[in-house]
XYZ file of C-alpha atoms in Angstrom:
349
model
C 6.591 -44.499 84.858
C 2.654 -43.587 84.881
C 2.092 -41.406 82.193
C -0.216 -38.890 84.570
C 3.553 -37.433 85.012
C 4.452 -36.305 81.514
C 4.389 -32.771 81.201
C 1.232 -31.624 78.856
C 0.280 -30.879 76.246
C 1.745 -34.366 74.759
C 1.257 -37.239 73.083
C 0.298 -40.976 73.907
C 0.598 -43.900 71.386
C -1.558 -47.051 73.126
C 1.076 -49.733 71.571
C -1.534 -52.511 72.367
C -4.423 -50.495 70.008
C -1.310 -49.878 67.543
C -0.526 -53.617 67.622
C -4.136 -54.120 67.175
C -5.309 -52.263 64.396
C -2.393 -53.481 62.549
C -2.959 -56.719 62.573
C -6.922 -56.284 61.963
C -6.076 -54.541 58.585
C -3.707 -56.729 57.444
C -5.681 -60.068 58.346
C -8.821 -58.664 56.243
C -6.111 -57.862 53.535
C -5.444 -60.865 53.361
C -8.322 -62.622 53.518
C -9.649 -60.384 50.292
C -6.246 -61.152 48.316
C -4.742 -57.925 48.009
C -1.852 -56.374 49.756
C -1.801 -53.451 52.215
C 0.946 -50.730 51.812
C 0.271 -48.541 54.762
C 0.376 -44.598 54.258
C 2.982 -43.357 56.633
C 2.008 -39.982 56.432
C 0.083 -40.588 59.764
C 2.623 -41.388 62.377
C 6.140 -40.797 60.188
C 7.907 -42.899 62.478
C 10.340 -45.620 60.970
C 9.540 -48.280 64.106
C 6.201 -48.213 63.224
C 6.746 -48.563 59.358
C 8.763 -51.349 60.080
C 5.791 -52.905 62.375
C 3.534 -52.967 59.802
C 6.170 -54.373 57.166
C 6.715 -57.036 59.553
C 3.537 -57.641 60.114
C 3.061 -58.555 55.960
C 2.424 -55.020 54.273
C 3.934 -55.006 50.802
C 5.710 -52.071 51.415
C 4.794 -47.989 52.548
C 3.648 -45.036 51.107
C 5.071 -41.849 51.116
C 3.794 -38.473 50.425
C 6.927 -36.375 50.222
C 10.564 -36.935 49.217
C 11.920 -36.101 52.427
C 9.240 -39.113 54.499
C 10.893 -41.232 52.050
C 14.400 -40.499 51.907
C 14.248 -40.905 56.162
C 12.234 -44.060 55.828
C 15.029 -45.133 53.486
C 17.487 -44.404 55.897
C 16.125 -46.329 58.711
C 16.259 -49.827 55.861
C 12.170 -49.535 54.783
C 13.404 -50.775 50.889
C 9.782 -50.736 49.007
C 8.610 -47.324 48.944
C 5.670 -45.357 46.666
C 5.576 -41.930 46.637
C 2.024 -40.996 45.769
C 2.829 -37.596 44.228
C 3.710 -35.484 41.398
C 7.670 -35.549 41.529
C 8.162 -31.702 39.632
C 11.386 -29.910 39.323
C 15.067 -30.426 38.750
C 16.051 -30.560 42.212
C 13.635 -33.193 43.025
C 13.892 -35.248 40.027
C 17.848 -35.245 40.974
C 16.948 -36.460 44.427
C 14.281 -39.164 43.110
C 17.196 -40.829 41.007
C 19.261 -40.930 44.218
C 16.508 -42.557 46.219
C 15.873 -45.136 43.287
C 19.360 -46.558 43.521
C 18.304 -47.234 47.283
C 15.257 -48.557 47.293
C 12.351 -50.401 44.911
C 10.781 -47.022 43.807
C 7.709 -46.216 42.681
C 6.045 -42.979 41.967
C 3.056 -41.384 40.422
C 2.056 -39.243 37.727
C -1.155 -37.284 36.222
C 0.431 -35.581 33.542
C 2.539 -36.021 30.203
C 4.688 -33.234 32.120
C 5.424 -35.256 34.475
C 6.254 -38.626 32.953
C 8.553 -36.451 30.334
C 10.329 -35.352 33.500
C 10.700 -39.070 34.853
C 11.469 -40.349 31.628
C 14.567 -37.786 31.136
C 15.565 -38.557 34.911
C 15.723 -41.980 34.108
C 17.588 -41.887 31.485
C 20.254 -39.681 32.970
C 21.077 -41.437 35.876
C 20.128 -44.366 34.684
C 18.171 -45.508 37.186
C 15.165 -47.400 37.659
C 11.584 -47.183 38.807
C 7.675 -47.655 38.489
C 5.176 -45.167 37.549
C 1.891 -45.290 38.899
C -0.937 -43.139 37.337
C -3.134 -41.119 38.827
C -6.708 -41.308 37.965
C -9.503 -39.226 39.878
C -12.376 -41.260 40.552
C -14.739 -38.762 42.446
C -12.099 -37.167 44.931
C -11.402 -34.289 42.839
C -7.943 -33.851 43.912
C -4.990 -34.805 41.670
C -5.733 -37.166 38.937
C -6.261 -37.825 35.195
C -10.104 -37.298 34.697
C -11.163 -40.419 32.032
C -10.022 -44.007 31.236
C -8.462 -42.843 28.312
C -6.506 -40.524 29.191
C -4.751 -42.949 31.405
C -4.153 -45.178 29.060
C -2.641 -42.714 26.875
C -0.234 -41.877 29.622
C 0.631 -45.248 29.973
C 1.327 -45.644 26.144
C 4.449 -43.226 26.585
C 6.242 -45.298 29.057
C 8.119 -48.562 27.001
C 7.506 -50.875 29.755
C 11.370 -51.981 29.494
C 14.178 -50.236 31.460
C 14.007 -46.678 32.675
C 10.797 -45.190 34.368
C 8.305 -47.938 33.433
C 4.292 -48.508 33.815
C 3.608 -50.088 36.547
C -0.435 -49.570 36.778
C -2.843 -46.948 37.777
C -3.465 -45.421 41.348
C -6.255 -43.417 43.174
C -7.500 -41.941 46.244
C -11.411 -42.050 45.767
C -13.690 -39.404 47.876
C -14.734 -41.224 51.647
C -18.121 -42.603 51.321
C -17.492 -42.981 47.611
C -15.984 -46.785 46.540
C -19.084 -47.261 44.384
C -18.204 -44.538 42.325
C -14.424 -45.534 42.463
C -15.262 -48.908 41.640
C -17.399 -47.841 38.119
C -14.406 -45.713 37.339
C -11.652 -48.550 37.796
C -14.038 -51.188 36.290
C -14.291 -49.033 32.441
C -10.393 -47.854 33.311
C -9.910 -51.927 33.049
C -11.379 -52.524 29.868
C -9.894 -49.794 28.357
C -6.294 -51.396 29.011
C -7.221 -54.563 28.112
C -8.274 -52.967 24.676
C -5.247 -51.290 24.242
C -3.748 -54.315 25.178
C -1.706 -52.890 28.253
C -1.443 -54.755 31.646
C -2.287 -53.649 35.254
C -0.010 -54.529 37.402
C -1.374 -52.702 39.802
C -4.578 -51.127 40.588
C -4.203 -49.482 44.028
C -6.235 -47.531 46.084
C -6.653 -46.025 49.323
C -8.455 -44.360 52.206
C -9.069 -45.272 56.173
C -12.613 -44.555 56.348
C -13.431 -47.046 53.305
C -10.975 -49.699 53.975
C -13.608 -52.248 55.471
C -15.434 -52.022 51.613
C -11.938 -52.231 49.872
C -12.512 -55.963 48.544
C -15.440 -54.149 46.622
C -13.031 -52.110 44.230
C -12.888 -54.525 40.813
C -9.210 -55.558 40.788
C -7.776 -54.079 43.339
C -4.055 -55.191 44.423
C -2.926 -53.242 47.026
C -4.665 -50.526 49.418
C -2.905 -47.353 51.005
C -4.276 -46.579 54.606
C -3.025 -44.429 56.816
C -5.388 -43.371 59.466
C -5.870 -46.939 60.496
C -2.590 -47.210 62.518
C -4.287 -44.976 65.283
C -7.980 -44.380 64.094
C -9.366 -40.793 65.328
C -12.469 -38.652 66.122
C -13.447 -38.659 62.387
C -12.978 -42.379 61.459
C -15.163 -43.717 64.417
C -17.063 -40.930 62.995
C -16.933 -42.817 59.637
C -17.849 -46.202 60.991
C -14.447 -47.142 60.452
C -13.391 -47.634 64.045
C -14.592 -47.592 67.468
C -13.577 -44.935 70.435
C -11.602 -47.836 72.173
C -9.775 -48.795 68.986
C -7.962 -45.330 68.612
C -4.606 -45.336 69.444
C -3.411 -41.743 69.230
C -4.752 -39.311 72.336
C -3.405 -35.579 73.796
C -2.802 -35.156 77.113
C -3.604 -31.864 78.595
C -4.179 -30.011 81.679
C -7.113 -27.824 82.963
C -4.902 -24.752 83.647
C -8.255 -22.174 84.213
C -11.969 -22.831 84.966
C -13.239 -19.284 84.292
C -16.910 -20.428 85.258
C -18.289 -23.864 86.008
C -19.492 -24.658 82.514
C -16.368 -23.339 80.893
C -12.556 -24.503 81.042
C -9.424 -24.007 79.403
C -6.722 -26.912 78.332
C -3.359 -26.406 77.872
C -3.908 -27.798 74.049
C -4.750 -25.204 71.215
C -3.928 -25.082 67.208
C 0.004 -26.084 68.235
C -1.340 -29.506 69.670
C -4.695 -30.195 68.414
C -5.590 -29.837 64.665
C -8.036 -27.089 63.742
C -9.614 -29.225 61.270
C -13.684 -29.745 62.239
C -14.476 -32.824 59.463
C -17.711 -31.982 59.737
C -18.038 -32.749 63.668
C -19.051 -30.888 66.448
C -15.904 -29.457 68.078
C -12.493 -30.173 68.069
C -11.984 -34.054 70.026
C -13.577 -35.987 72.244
C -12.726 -35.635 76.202
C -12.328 -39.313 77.449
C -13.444 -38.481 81.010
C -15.887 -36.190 80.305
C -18.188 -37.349 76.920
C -20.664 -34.938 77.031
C -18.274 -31.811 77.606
C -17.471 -29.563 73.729
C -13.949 -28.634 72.605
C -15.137 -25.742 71.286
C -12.501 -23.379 70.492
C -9.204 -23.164 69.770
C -6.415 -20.511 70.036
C -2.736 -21.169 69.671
C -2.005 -22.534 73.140
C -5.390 -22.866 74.716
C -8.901 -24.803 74.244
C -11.576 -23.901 75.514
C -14.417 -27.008 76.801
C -17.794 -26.253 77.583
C -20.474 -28.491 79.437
C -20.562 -29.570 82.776
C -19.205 -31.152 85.688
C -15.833 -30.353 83.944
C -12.792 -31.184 85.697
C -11.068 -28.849 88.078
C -8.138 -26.821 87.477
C -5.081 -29.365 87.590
C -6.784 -32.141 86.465
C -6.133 -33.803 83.303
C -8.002 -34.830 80.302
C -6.654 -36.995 77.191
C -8.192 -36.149 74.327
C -9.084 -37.969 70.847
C -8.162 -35.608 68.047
C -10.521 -35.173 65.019
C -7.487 -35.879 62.735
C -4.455 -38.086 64.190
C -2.376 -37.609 61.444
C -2.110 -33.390 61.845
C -1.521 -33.975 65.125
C 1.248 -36.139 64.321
C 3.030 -33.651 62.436
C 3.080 -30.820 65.669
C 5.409 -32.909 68.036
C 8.794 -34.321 68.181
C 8.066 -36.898 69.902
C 5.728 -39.257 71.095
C 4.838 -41.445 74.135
C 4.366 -45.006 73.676
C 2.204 -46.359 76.587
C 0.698 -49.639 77.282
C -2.252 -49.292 80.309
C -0.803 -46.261 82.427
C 2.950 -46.505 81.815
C 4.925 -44.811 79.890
C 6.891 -48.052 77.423
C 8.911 -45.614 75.211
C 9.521 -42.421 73.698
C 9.835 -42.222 69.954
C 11.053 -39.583 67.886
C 8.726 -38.767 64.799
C 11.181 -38.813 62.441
C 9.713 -37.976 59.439
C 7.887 -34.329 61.216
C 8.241 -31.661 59.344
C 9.072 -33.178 55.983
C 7.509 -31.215 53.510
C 9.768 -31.385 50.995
């Protein structure tokens, strides 16, 4: 059916730009000689995991238990969790997931590797730990070479929770930085005379420079799936590569420079990423999304459509938007292919 019949606010998935922009990521993967293990954070939907499996990503990424406990359930068997695991409850439900699946997970502190270490001894299960250094993102992550290393030094490398290399997330716009940080983080294992496995790292808008990062073996985009407002933005996609758009419906035109969409903070994400307003409007460029209340936008400009009309829109952040809806509509041109639960919404936990 033509998707002009949905009822709005909703959401489209262009399967052809999907298709697309997986298979552009992994082919310059490839042709740089690391793997790709995609960040499912962005569409948490187990079809499209498995796509990009298929497809010849390593494995995915998770940031919460509960992604990866669904993803498990739907047979994705290679699965990091790029996060502090903290707590009993957790830690009980980590041991569960590792007799599943080829685990790995990562850590910043000595807290937390004493907790995976006594989890792996109890259940007697097994799994890799990644650890997290901050190269310039100033999120989570241990702050120098060395203390990464020492980390590393308290896991055996046998059986158990084991070291399996070091992980970041650098700031956008910042490999250089990243790439100074992994390069002294290097030589500091080999002088303790510890391996690196792995050395992954990730980030949509810098994936087209991740060949740059000194031995990199795997990269952790998420974004790229769909693309959005703020990676064409970024210069890491064009408008016609982004996969992800809202449909909505002019439901008031208050005066001819000003109308209101039936899309506010419960479809569109509030986040600005330093643009002007909150998405593009396809059929009308030059037109501002800008405001936002819970259940209406306003968009400013003119010759703005009439009331009825409908607009799809290209959010600023695809994966928020992601996380607001049960379900999705897969379309290829103007029909409606599919719709696809998003499995993973909601999982916080």
């Amino acid at each position: 059916m033509p998707f002009a019949t949905l009822p709005t606010p909703c959401v489209l998935i262009d399967i052809d730009r999907v298709t697309a922009n997986i298979r552009r990521a992994q082919d310059y993967a490839n042709s740089h000689g690391f793997a790709l293990r995609p960040h499912v954070k962005t569409h948490k939907i187990p079809t499209f995991a498995h796509m990009q499996v298929a497809a010849g990503a390593r494995g995915i990424t998770c940031q919460k238990l509960g992604e990866a406990e669904i993803m498990a359930d739907a047979g994705l068997d290679d699965i990091l969790v790029s996060y502090n695991i903290i707590g009993f409850d957790k830690l009980t439900r980590l041991a569960a997931l590792a007799r599943r699946v080829k685990l790995t997970v990562a850590a910043d502190s000595a807290h937390t590797i004493a907790g995976y270490l006594r989890t792996a001894r109890a259940a007697d299960v097994q799994f890799d730990i990644l650890i997290e250094c901050d190269t310039g993102g100033g999120r989570c992550g241990v702050q120098t070479p060395d203390e990464a290393v020492a980390l590393a030094q308290m896991l055996d490398g046998g059986t158990g929770a084991r070291f399996g290399g070091v992980m970041t997330y650098p700031a956008a716009g910042k490999t250089a930085l990243a790439a100074e940080w992994l390069a002294v983080a290097s030589a500091r294992f080999d002088a303790a005379g510890i391996p690196l496995p792995v050395v992954s790292a990730g980030g949509t808008p810098d994936l087209w420079r991740a060949h740059t990062l000194p031995g990199l073996t795997e990269y952790r985009p998420g974004t790229y799936i769909y693309m959005d407002r703020s990676q064409v933005a970024a210069g890491a996609a064009r408008l016609d590569e982004c996969a992800l758009t809202v449909l909505s419906t002019i439901v008031s035109k208050p005066t001819p420079n000003r109308a209101i969409i039936d899309a506010g903070t419960k479809t569109l994400t509030s986040d600005l990423l330093g643009m002007d307003g909150f998405g593009h409007v396809l059929s009308c460029p030059d037109a501002t999304l800008t405001g936002l209340s819970e259940e209406h936008g306003i968009l400013r400009g003119g010759g703005l459509p009439r009331i009825g009309d409908r607009v799809r829109i290209v959010p600023n952040h695809a994966c928020v938007v992601s996380n607001l809806f049960d379900k999705v509509y897969v379309v290829s041109g103007d029909r409606v292919v599919d719709a696809v639960t998003v499995a993973a919404r909601g999982c916080v936990t």
